[in-house]
PDB file of C-alpha atoms in Angstrom:
ATOM      1  CA  MET Q   1     140.960 116.968 111.146  1.00 50.00           C
ATOM      2  CA  LYS Q   2     141.070 115.046 114.104  1.00 46.00           C
ATOM      3  CA  TYR Q   3     138.337 117.142 115.955  1.00 48.00           C
ATOM      4  CA  ILE Q   4     136.181 117.217 112.626  1.00 46.00           C
ATOM      5  CA  PHE Q   5     135.820 113.919 112.204  1.00 44.00           C
ATOM      6  CA  ILE Q   6     134.472 113.252 115.974  1.00 45.00           C
ATOM      7  CA  VAL Q   7     131.892 115.923 114.981  1.00 43.00           C
ATOM      8  CA  PHE Q   8     131.032 114.483 111.673  1.00 42.00           C
ATOM      9  CA  ALA Q   9     130.527 110.799 113.215  1.00 45.00           C
ATOM     10  CA  SER Q  10     128.992 112.246 116.451  1.00 48.00           C
ATOM     11  CA  LEU Q  11     125.986 113.919 113.842  1.00 47.00           C
ATOM     12  CA  LEU Q  12     125.784 110.846 111.666  1.00 46.00           C
ATOM     13  CA  LEU Q  13     125.950 108.265 114.840  1.00 44.00           C
ATOM     14  CA  PRO Q  14     121.693 109.225 115.036  1.00 46.00           C
ATOM     15  CA  PHE Q  15     121.070 108.564 111.507  1.00 41.00           C
ATOM     16  CA  ILE Q  16     123.090 105.032 111.711  1.00 40.00           C
ATOM     17  CA  THR Q  17     120.781 103.843 114.497  1.00 44.00           C
ATOM     18  CA  ILE Q  18     117.427 104.974 113.398  1.00 47.00           C
ATOM     19  CA  ALA Q  19     118.069 102.898 110.384  1.00 57.00           C
ATOM     20  CA  GLN Q  20     119.271  99.784 112.619  1.00 75.00           C
ATOM     21  CA  GLN Q  21     116.286  97.674 114.005  1.00 82.00           C
ATOM     22  CA  ASN Q  22     116.221  94.954 116.400  1.00 90.00           C
ATOM     23  CA  ALA Q  23     113.794  91.860 115.429  1.00 94.00           C
ATOM     24  CA  LEU Q  24     113.034  88.456 116.743  1.00 96.00           C
ATOM     25  CA  ARG Q  25     114.374  85.557 114.720  1.00 97.00           C
ATOM     26  CA  VAL Q  26     113.200  82.152 115.279  1.00 98.00           C
ATOM     27  CA  SER Q  27     114.816  79.030 113.622  1.00 97.00           C
ATOM     28  CA  TYR Q  28     112.376  76.263 112.911  1.00 97.00           C
ATOM     29  CA  ILE Q  29     112.480  72.825 110.763  1.00 95.00           C
ATOM     30  CA  GLU Q  30     108.980  72.827 108.692  1.00 94.00           C
ATOM     31  CA  GLU Q  31     108.028  69.078 107.330  1.00 93.00           C
ATOM     32  CA  PHE Q  32     105.330  68.064 105.124  1.00 90.00           C
ATOM     33  CA  GLY Q  33     103.771  64.535 103.679  1.00 83.00           C
ATOM     34  CA  SER Q  34     104.513  61.404 105.507  1.00 67.00           C
ATOM     35  CA  ASN Q  35     104.993  57.702 104.257  1.00 52.00           C
ATOM     36  CA  ASP Q  36     101.297  57.151 103.902  1.00 55.00           C
ATOM     37  CA  SER Q  37     100.599  60.147 101.277  1.00 52.00           C
ATOM     38  CA  GLY Q  38     103.917  58.546  99.846  1.00 55.00           C
ATOM     39  CA  GLY Q  39     106.969  60.795 100.672  1.00 66.00           C
ATOM     40  CA  PHE Q  40     107.889  64.053 102.989  1.00 76.00           C
ATOM     41  CA  THR Q  41     110.150  66.692 102.869  1.00 86.00           C
ATOM     42  CA  ASN Q  42     111.481  68.976 105.368  1.00 90.00           C
ATOM     43  CA  TRP Q  43     112.936  72.044 104.961  1.00 91.00           C
ATOM     44  CA  LYS Q  44     114.941  74.735 107.310  1.00 94.00           C
ATOM     45  CA  THR Q  45     112.845  77.974 108.119  1.00 96.00           C
ATOM     46  CA  ASP Q  46     113.396  80.499 109.952  1.00 97.00           C
ATOM     47  CA  LEU Q  47     110.839  83.450 110.780  1.00 98.00           C
ATOM     48  CA  THR Q  48     111.588  87.045 111.821  1.00 97.00           C
ATOM     49  CA  ILE Q  49     109.312  89.154 113.706  1.00 97.00           C
ATOM     50  CA  LEU Q  50     109.690  92.626 112.777  1.00 93.00           C
ATOM     51  CA  ASP Q  51     107.270  94.505 114.896  1.00 90.00           C
ATOM     52  CA  SER Q  52     103.389  93.580 116.254  1.00 87.00           C
ATOM     53  CA  LYS Q  53     102.215  94.356 112.476  1.00 91.00           C
ATOM     54  CA  SER Q  54     104.948  92.450 110.239  1.00 95.00           C
ATOM     55  CA  SER Q  55     107.240  89.717 109.645  1.00 97.00           C
ATOM     56  CA  LEU Q  56     108.680  87.583 107.256  1.00 97.00           C
ATOM     57  CA  TYR Q  57     108.769  83.614 106.857  1.00 97.00           C
ATOM     58  CA  ARG Q  58     111.756  82.235 104.687  1.00 96.00           C
ATOM     59  CA  ILE Q  59     111.594  78.875 103.495  1.00 94.00           C
ATOM     60  CA  ASP Q  60     115.387  77.550 102.246  1.00 92.00           C
ATOM     61  CA  ILE Q  61     113.913  75.590  99.276  1.00 88.00           C
ATOM     62  CA  LYS Q  62     117.604  74.337  98.993  1.00 85.00           C
ATOM     63  CA  SER Q  63     117.818  72.380 102.320  1.00 84.00           C
ATOM     64  CA  ALA Q  64     114.868  70.269 101.384  1.00 81.00           C
ATOM     65  CA  ASN Q  65     115.621  66.359 101.793  1.00 79.00           C
ATOM     66  CA  GLN Q  66     113.299  63.118 102.402  1.00 66.00           C
ATOM     67  CA  LYS Q  67     115.224  62.238 105.893  1.00 63.00           C
ATOM     68  CA  ARG Q  68     112.846  62.244 108.839  1.00 58.00           C
ATOM     69  CA  ILE Q  69     113.651  64.819 111.852  1.00 57.00           C
ATOM     70  CA  ASP Q  70     113.207  66.492 114.994  1.00 58.00           C
ATOM     71  CA  ALA Q  71     114.090  69.719 115.604  1.00 56.00           C
ATOM     72  CA  SER Q  72     115.971  68.408 118.819  1.00 56.00           C
ATOM     73  CA  ASP Q  73     118.908  66.847 116.918  1.00 55.00           C
ATOM     74  CA  PHE Q  74     119.374  70.686 115.685  1.00 49.00           C
ATOM     75  CA  GLY Q  75     121.055  73.713 116.776  1.00 48.00           C
ATOM     76  CA  GLU Q  76     121.873  76.996 115.584  1.00 44.00           C
ATOM     77  CA  ALA Q  77     125.489  75.037 114.446  1.00 39.00           C
ATOM     78  CA  LYS Q  78     124.051  72.110 113.522  1.00 39.00           C
ATOM     79  CA  GLY Q  79     121.412  71.411 110.512  1.00 41.00           C
ATOM     80  CA  PHE Q  80     122.206  71.607 106.736  1.00 40.00           C
ATOM     81  CA  THR Q  81     122.852  74.598 105.865  1.00 42.00           C
ATOM     82  CA  PRO Q  82     122.941  74.797 101.850  1.00 40.00           C
ATOM     83  CA  SER Q  83     126.618  77.057 100.408  1.00 35.00           C
ATOM     84  CA  ASN Q  84     124.109  78.752  98.193  1.00 49.00           C
ATOM     85  CA  SER Q  85     120.595  79.785 100.251  1.00 58.00           C
ATOM     86  CA  SER Q  86     117.198  80.350  97.674  1.00 84.00           C
ATOM     87  CA  TYR Q  87     114.275  81.513  99.554  1.00 88.00           C
ATOM     88  CA  ASN Q  88     110.564  81.025  98.947  1.00 92.00           C
ATOM     89  CA  SER Q  89     109.249  83.736 101.101  1.00 95.00           C
ATOM     90  CA  TYR Q  90     105.761  84.943 103.325  1.00 97.00           C
ATOM     91  CA  TYR Q  91     105.874  88.352 103.663  1.00 97.00           C
ATOM     92  CA  LYS Q  92     103.123  89.476 106.456  1.00 97.00           C
ATOM     93  CA  LYS Q  93     101.833  93.080 107.119  1.00 96.00           C
ATOM     94  CA  ASN Q  94      98.862  93.511 109.615  1.00 92.00           C
ATOM     95  CA  ASN Q  95      96.089  90.720 108.379  1.00 90.00           C
ATOM     96  CA  ASN Q  96      97.718  90.332 105.001  1.00 97.00           C
ATOM     97  CA  ILE Q  97     100.089  87.565 103.763  1.00 98.00           C
ATOM     98  CA  PHE Q  98     102.188  88.333 100.894  1.00 98.00           C
ATOM     99  CA  TYR Q  99     103.726  84.951  98.506  1.00 97.00           C
ATOM    100  CA  LYS Q 100     103.556  83.147  95.907  1.00 96.00           C
ATOM    101  CA  TRP Q 101     102.888  79.573  94.542  1.00 94.00           C
ATOM    102  CA  TYR Q 102     102.289  77.483  91.561  1.00 93.00           C
ATOM    103  CA  ILE Q 103      99.564  75.679  89.954  1.00 94.00           C
ATOM    104  CA  THR Q 104     101.480  72.899  87.354  1.00 89.00           C
ATOM    105  CA  GLY Q 105     104.532  75.285  87.161  1.00 89.00           C
ATOM    106  CA  LYS Q 106     102.633  78.388  86.724  1.00 94.00           C
ATOM    107  CA  LYS Q 107     104.173  80.807  89.117  1.00 95.00           C
ATOM    108  CA  PHE Q 108     100.962  83.143  91.054  1.00 97.00           C
ATOM    109  CA  TYR Q 109     101.766  86.035  93.357  1.00 97.00           C
ATOM    110  CA  ILE Q 110      98.909  85.003  96.067  1.00 98.00           C
ATOM    111  CA  LYS Q 111      97.756  88.114  98.576  1.00 98.00           C
ATOM    112  CA  ASP Q 112      95.974  86.044 101.621  1.00 98.00           C
ATOM    113  CA  GLN Q 113      94.115  87.255 104.367  1.00 97.00           C
ATOM    114  CA  PRO Q 114      94.016  83.575 106.517  1.00 96.00           C
ATOM    115  CA  ASN Q 115      91.831  84.001 110.011  1.00 95.00           C
ATOM    116  CA  PHE Q 116      92.381  81.829 112.933  1.00 97.00           C
ATOM    117  CA  GLU Q 117      89.943  80.840 115.570  1.00 98.00           C
ATOM    118  CA  TRP Q 118      92.644  79.851 118.191  1.00 98.00           C
ATOM    119  CA  LYS Q 119      91.195  77.647 121.575  1.00 99.00           C
ATOM    120  CA  ILE Q 120      93.889  78.730 124.454  1.00 99.00           C
ATOM    121  CA  LEU Q 121      94.225  75.412 126.369  1.00 99.00           C
ATOM    122  CA  PRO Q 122      95.828  74.870 130.282  1.00 98.00           C
ATOM    123  CA  GLU Q 123      98.380  72.560 129.177  1.00 98.00           C
ATOM    124  CA  THR Q 124     101.946  73.622 128.999  1.00 98.00           C
ATOM    125  CA  LYS Q 125     105.624  72.533 127.818  1.00 98.00           C
ATOM    126  CA  ASP Q 126     108.828  73.656 127.791  1.00 98.00           C
ATOM    127  CA  ILE Q 127     110.245  74.693 124.514  1.00 98.00           C
ATOM    128  CA  LEU Q 128     113.872  75.698 123.958  1.00 97.00           C
ATOM    129  CA  GLY Q 129     113.864  77.144 127.369  1.00 97.00           C
ATOM    130  CA  TYR Q 130     110.291  78.658 127.238  1.00 98.00           C
ATOM    131  CA  THR Q 131     106.728  77.527 129.120  1.00 98.00           C
ATOM    132  CA  CYS Q 132     105.403  77.136 125.950  1.00 99.00           C
ATOM    133  CA  GLN Q 133     101.381  76.861 126.471  1.00 99.00           C
ATOM    134  CA  LYS Q 134      98.859  74.700 124.136  1.00 99.00           C
ATOM    135  CA  ALA Q 135      96.422  76.051 121.277  1.00 99.00           C
ATOM    136  CA  VAL Q 136      94.378  74.556 118.917  1.00 99.00           C
ATOM    137  CA  THR Q 137      92.712  75.651 115.612  1.00 99.00           C
ATOM    138  CA  THR Q 138      90.899  74.600 112.624  1.00 98.00           C
ATOM    139  CA  PHE Q 139      92.021  75.900 109.090  1.00 97.00           C
ATOM    140  CA  ARG Q 140      91.614  75.336 105.902  1.00 95.00           C
ATOM    141  CA  GLY Q 141      90.925  71.305 106.156  1.00 93.00           C
ATOM    142  CA  ARG Q 142      93.263  70.398 109.117  1.00 96.00           C
ATOM    143  CA  ASN Q 143      93.025  70.636 112.784  1.00 98.00           C
ATOM    144  CA  TYR Q 144      96.396  71.709 114.255  1.00 98.00           C
ATOM    145  CA  GLU Q 145      97.918  71.972 117.697  1.00 99.00           C
ATOM    146  CA  ALA Q 146     100.338  74.668 118.706  1.00 99.00           C
ATOM    147  CA  TYR Q 147     102.413  75.726 121.618  1.00 99.00           C
ATOM    148  CA  PHE Q 148     103.205  79.337 122.104  1.00 99.00           C
ATOM    149  CA  ALA Q 149     105.872  81.420 124.020  1.00 98.00           C
ATOM    150  CA  ILE Q 150     105.864  85.278 125.887  1.00 97.00           C
ATOM    151  CA  ILE Q 151     109.208  86.192 123.861  1.00 96.00           C
ATOM    152  CA  ASP Q 152     110.013  90.095 124.651  1.00 93.00           C
ATOM    153  CA  GLY Q 153     106.315  90.802 123.445  1.00 92.00           C
ATOM    154  CA  ALA Q 154     106.082  89.743 120.501  1.00 96.00           C
ATOM    155  CA  THR Q 155     104.241  87.797 118.578  1.00 96.00           C
ATOM    156  CA  GLY Q 156     103.689  85.264 115.247  1.00 96.00           C
ATOM    157  CA  GLY Q 157     104.374  82.162 114.006  1.00 98.00           C
ATOM    158  CA  PRO Q 158     105.941  80.768 111.116  1.00 98.00           C
ATOM    159  CA  TRP Q 159     103.926  80.177 107.395  1.00 98.00           C
ATOM    160  CA  LYS Q 160     100.719  81.320 108.074  1.00 98.00           C
ATOM    161  CA  PHE Q 161      99.759  80.711 111.125  1.00 98.00           C
ATOM    162  CA  ASN Q 162      99.075  84.240 113.292  1.00 96.00           C
ATOM    163  CA  GLY Q 163      96.446  85.823 115.706  1.00 96.00           C
ATOM    164  CA  LEU Q 164      98.167  84.176 119.619  1.00 98.00           C
ATOM    165  CA  PRO Q 165      99.445  86.021 122.253  1.00 97.00           C
ATOM    166  CA  GLY Q 166     102.794  85.347 121.993  1.00 98.00           C
ATOM    167  CA  VAL Q 167     105.065  83.522 119.326  1.00 98.00           C
ATOM    168  CA  ILE Q 168     104.434  79.812 117.893  1.00 99.00           C
ATOM    169  CA  LEU Q 169     107.283  77.326 118.356  1.00 99.00           C
ATOM    170  CA  GLU Q 170     105.602  74.412 117.384  1.00 98.00           C
ATOM    171  CA  ILE Q 171     102.838  73.793 115.264  1.00 98.00           C
ATOM    172  CA  GLU Q 172     101.364  69.850 114.188  1.00 97.00           C
ATOM    173  CA  SER Q 173      97.846  68.871 111.868  1.00 96.00           C
ATOM    174  CA  ILE Q 174      96.351  66.485 113.945  1.00 96.00           C
ATOM    175  CA  ASP Q 175      97.108  63.779 110.495  1.00 92.00           C
ATOM    176  CA  GLY Q 176     100.552  63.980 111.029  1.00 91.00           C
ATOM    177  CA  GLU Q 177     100.573  65.920 107.643  1.00 92.00           C
ATOM    178  CA  PHE Q 178     102.326  68.889 108.536  1.00 94.00           C
ATOM    179  CA  LYS Q 179     104.144  70.011 111.380  1.00 95.00           C
ATOM    180  CA  ILE Q 180     106.806  73.118 112.014  1.00 97.00           C
ATOM    181  CA  LEU Q 181     109.498  72.751 114.860  1.00 97.00           C
ATOM    182  CA  SER Q 182     111.706  75.287 116.456  1.00 98.00           C
ATOM    183  CA  TYR Q 183     115.286  74.752 117.311  1.00 97.00           C
ATOM    184  CA  GLY Q 184     116.930  78.242 118.035  1.00 97.00           C
ATOM    185  CA  ILE Q 185     116.113  81.717 118.898  1.00 97.00           C
ATOM    186  CA  ASN Q 186     117.678  84.892 119.024  1.00 96.00           C
ATOM    187  CA  THR Q 187     117.859  88.441 118.673  1.00 94.00           C
ATOM    188  CA  ILE Q 188     119.423  90.018 115.714  1.00 93.00           C
ATOM    189  CA  THR Q 189     120.025  93.500 114.664  1.00 93.00           C
ATOM    190  CA  LEU Q 190     118.770  94.304 111.271  1.00 89.00           C
ATOM    191  CA  ASN Q 191     121.158  97.422 108.953  1.00 87.00           C
ATOM    192  CA  ASN Q 192     118.682  97.704 106.418  1.00 85.00           C
ATOM    193  CA  THR Q 193     114.766  98.172 106.164  1.00 85.00           C
ATOM    194  CA  VAL Q 194     112.681  94.632 105.602  1.00 88.00           C
ATOM    195  CA  VAL Q 195     110.045  95.216 102.608  1.00 89.00           C
ATOM    196  CA  ASN Q 196     107.828  93.104 100.897  1.00 94.00           C
ATOM    197  CA  PRO Q 197     109.891  90.888  98.318  1.00 93.00           C
ATOM    198  CA  TYR Q 198     106.539  90.623  96.053  1.00 95.00           C
ATOM    199  CA  GLU Q 199     105.775  94.191  96.228  1.00 92.00           C
ATOM    200  CA  ASP Q 200     106.047  95.216  92.344  1.00 93.00           C
ATOM    201  CA  GLU Q 201     103.898  92.155  91.375  1.00 96.00           C
ATOM    202  CA  ASN Q 202     100.489  91.604  90.722  1.00 97.00           C
ATOM    203  CA  PHE Q 203      98.797  89.355  92.904  1.00 98.00           C
ATOM    204  CA  ILE Q 204      95.139  87.759  92.937  1.00 98.00           C
ATOM    205  CA  THR Q 205      93.455  86.776  96.057  1.00 98.00           C
ATOM    206  CA  TRP Q 206      93.889  83.308  98.059  1.00 97.00           C
ATOM    207  CA  GLU Q 207      90.420  82.687  96.837  1.00 97.00           C
ATOM    208  CA  LYS Q 208      90.860  83.082  92.988  1.00 98.00           C
ATOM    209  CA  TYR Q 209      94.374  81.143  93.372  1.00 97.00           C
ATOM    210  CA  LYS Q 210      92.113  78.256  94.697  1.00 97.00           C
ATOM    211  CA  ASP Q 211      89.662  78.390  91.841  1.00 97.00           C
ATOM    212  CA  LEU Q 212      92.652  78.697  89.161  1.00 97.00           C
ATOM    213  CA  TYR Q 213      93.659  75.072  91.012  1.00 95.00           C
ATOM    214  CA  ASN Q 214      90.570  73.996  90.897  1.00 95.00           C
ATOM    215  CA  GLN Q 215      89.689  74.443  87.063  1.00 94.00           C
ATOM    216  CA  LYS Q 216      93.275  72.851  86.360  1.00 92.00           C
ATOM    217  CA  TYR Q 217      92.503  69.907  88.572  1.00 92.00           C
ATOM    218  CA  ILE Q 218      89.309  69.295  86.835  1.00 89.00           C
ATOM    219  CA  GLU Q 219      90.999  69.396  83.176  1.00 87.00           C
ATOM    220  CA  THR Q 220      94.062  66.970  84.004  1.00 84.00           C
ATOM    221  CA  GLU Q 221      91.347  64.849  86.142  1.00 80.00           C
ATOM    222  CA  ASN Q 222      90.714  62.539  83.631  1.00 72.00           C
ATOM    223  CA  THR Q 223      93.693  62.833  81.223  1.00 71.00           C
ATOM    224  CA  PHE Q 224      95.620  59.520  80.453  1.00 61.00           C
ATOM    225  CA  LYS Q 225      98.106  58.658  77.833  1.00 60.00           C
ATOM    226  CA  ASP Q 226      98.656  55.166  77.293  1.00 59.00           C
ATOM    227  CA  GLY Q 227      96.496  53.883  80.667  1.00 58.00           C
ATOM    228  CA  GLN Q 228      98.513  56.362  82.607  1.00 63.00           C
ATOM    229  CA  GLN Q 229      97.493  59.235  84.285  1.00 59.00           C
ATOM    230  CA  VAL Q 230      99.053  62.201  82.759  1.00 58.00           C
ATOM    231  CA  MET Q 231      99.302  64.540  86.402  1.00 65.00           C
ATOM    232  CA  ASN Q 232      98.135  63.989  89.600  1.00 74.00           C
ATOM    233  CA  MET Q 233      97.107  67.013  91.069  1.00 84.00           C
ATOM    234  CA  LYS Q 234      96.708  66.867  94.881  1.00 86.00           C
ATOM    235  CA  LYS Q 235      92.795  68.128  96.408  1.00 89.00           C
ATOM    236  CA  MET Q 236      94.776  68.700  99.861  1.00 87.00           C
ATOM    237  CA  GLN Q 237      98.327  70.298 100.083  1.00 87.00           C
ATOM    238  CA  ARG Q 238      99.127  72.453 103.165  1.00 88.00           C
ATOM    239  CA  GLU Q 239      95.379  73.877 102.399  1.00 92.00           C
ATOM    240  CA  ARG Q 240      92.784  72.194 101.026  1.00 91.00           C
ATOM    241  CA  LEU Q 241      92.294  72.912  97.354  1.00 92.00           C
ATOM    242  CA  VAL Q 242      89.742  71.130  95.806  1.00 92.00           C
ATOM    243  CA  ASP Q 243      86.535  70.312  98.081  1.00 84.00           C
TER     244      ASP Q 243
END
């Protein structure tokens, strides 16, 4: 009986091995907003790079707080870790990004194809023990400085950022409104295949989302009650939405 079990286990092992996948996971702190713009919020996030063509970026929305932080304050055993995490995800496949976002509380599922034109500079800095090289780009209304590292041949970046020959460990807008800082890097084993969490949804393009946002912006721009504007929609969020 023992011999039969060993034979069965040895036959099953290749299938278990095939189902498992090693992936690179980078932990970040993402911060958006500033004191000048009326406040800021930061979140704990992570990027799982599955292969050269796909990755999953997750924003832990229940970790949001308004305390100014720096990634050097964090480590794998530190930081704000909620007891019941709830994620907003950005799934990247080839040149497409799938995610959900809102307009005045209404949910939309978006398929975006962002294009980044990077300029790689000779300047370097150390981040988490990796020598990182500087790169700059302009994307939808903001100028950015990024630092990326060569890590096990992986490529990718947090949020929508992509297109550099390495992994983006730090990126910040020049205006100080948006920054993402890494505080941990690990190789993990995935026991299940990671798929697009929104694959059964109906998607609109980024351009369509922007058009819908503009329509709602115009509708609410001159809406007042008792002398107060009912809704104040911003022209610029992470990306410019109203030209």
